[in-house]
Steps between C-alpha positions, in 0.01 A plus 500: 500500500646837407511803731230689305254213539595466866443873560156475338380212717695587815223704671242224438741224604601686816137549601419136421804376689404703805148360489626147447748521787304712745400199710834322476654615829200390706497145364850399398745408773843410363660571837420294807261681739511830313228742406743727312407585141640296212717727284543372142742646247637401158632643175151477346147409599212383282150510648220284359204634695249269331690203644602668829866434420813713508830383354814659643803428282869580509668466839162472671488512878228480765606622844314479830680596820834322469369221274571517127379302197711571190473357149530588135119519489239531777136449408233606751154350469214665685159361587230604252208691641167604352516711185482875546246713314603505136621140514855574621650223712515543875810356663543422867793396714808325362445125526818374336845614394690296241876550461703370205869511414782548751269483802627603843293495819691665782391539863707605802547129581546337158595542136339284233579485129299319233371514144136586575275570799131534577377689806141398582337751737211273606726202577763737650774309319780573261608207281841534336589255223782407265857482623419612856776599742402615850750638750467594864826618645758248377243220465402426139225280356433410136203345327246546223201642691491698825167583663510762776210592727548877522332542841674218683826474305452122472649363179513178301763421233402243237629337186358252252825298520518197731756238588827506689776675309265641235585852383235763577368369832457759774837558660624714788833602644440591864745637754342386828743685728462834322202722554394793282603839646144584617477173697844556654393843620180357652697224676729758666211691658 
């Protein structure tokens, strides 16, 4: 899209994006136990109001408190509401965020990398897939699918590979006598 076309549709797109995302902070909770707003940024955004979708592309990032979801593309899907007068779509709260390409999910406690991720607001989960690497302090775990409950922090690493010695099974390198810095500080109190 050239700059002239972008300038022509920018006021409409900005208004649509604001309407599409107005309910996002109240519903989406990327960060554990946070009611902070979700701040989304990218090089470009495309809003498809009729489908209640916005597509954030180019170094896209959603930030809430100290939790960050980064990817090449973030797609937010909002719940569809009743049509407004004139037939225009009515969009509610964000129900899902899909991340694709170079995905990073970073919290104060952990760093996770993968190929794709889906944050489901209703289930309160983020599922990261592909070549998944999760790190907490010096501890590192690998697998093909990591499901994290955002509220509790509980997680499950999975793979479709089975059998002793098979490449691709979930694997972890854990340093049992080393605690992350935040746990060390708590232990000293």
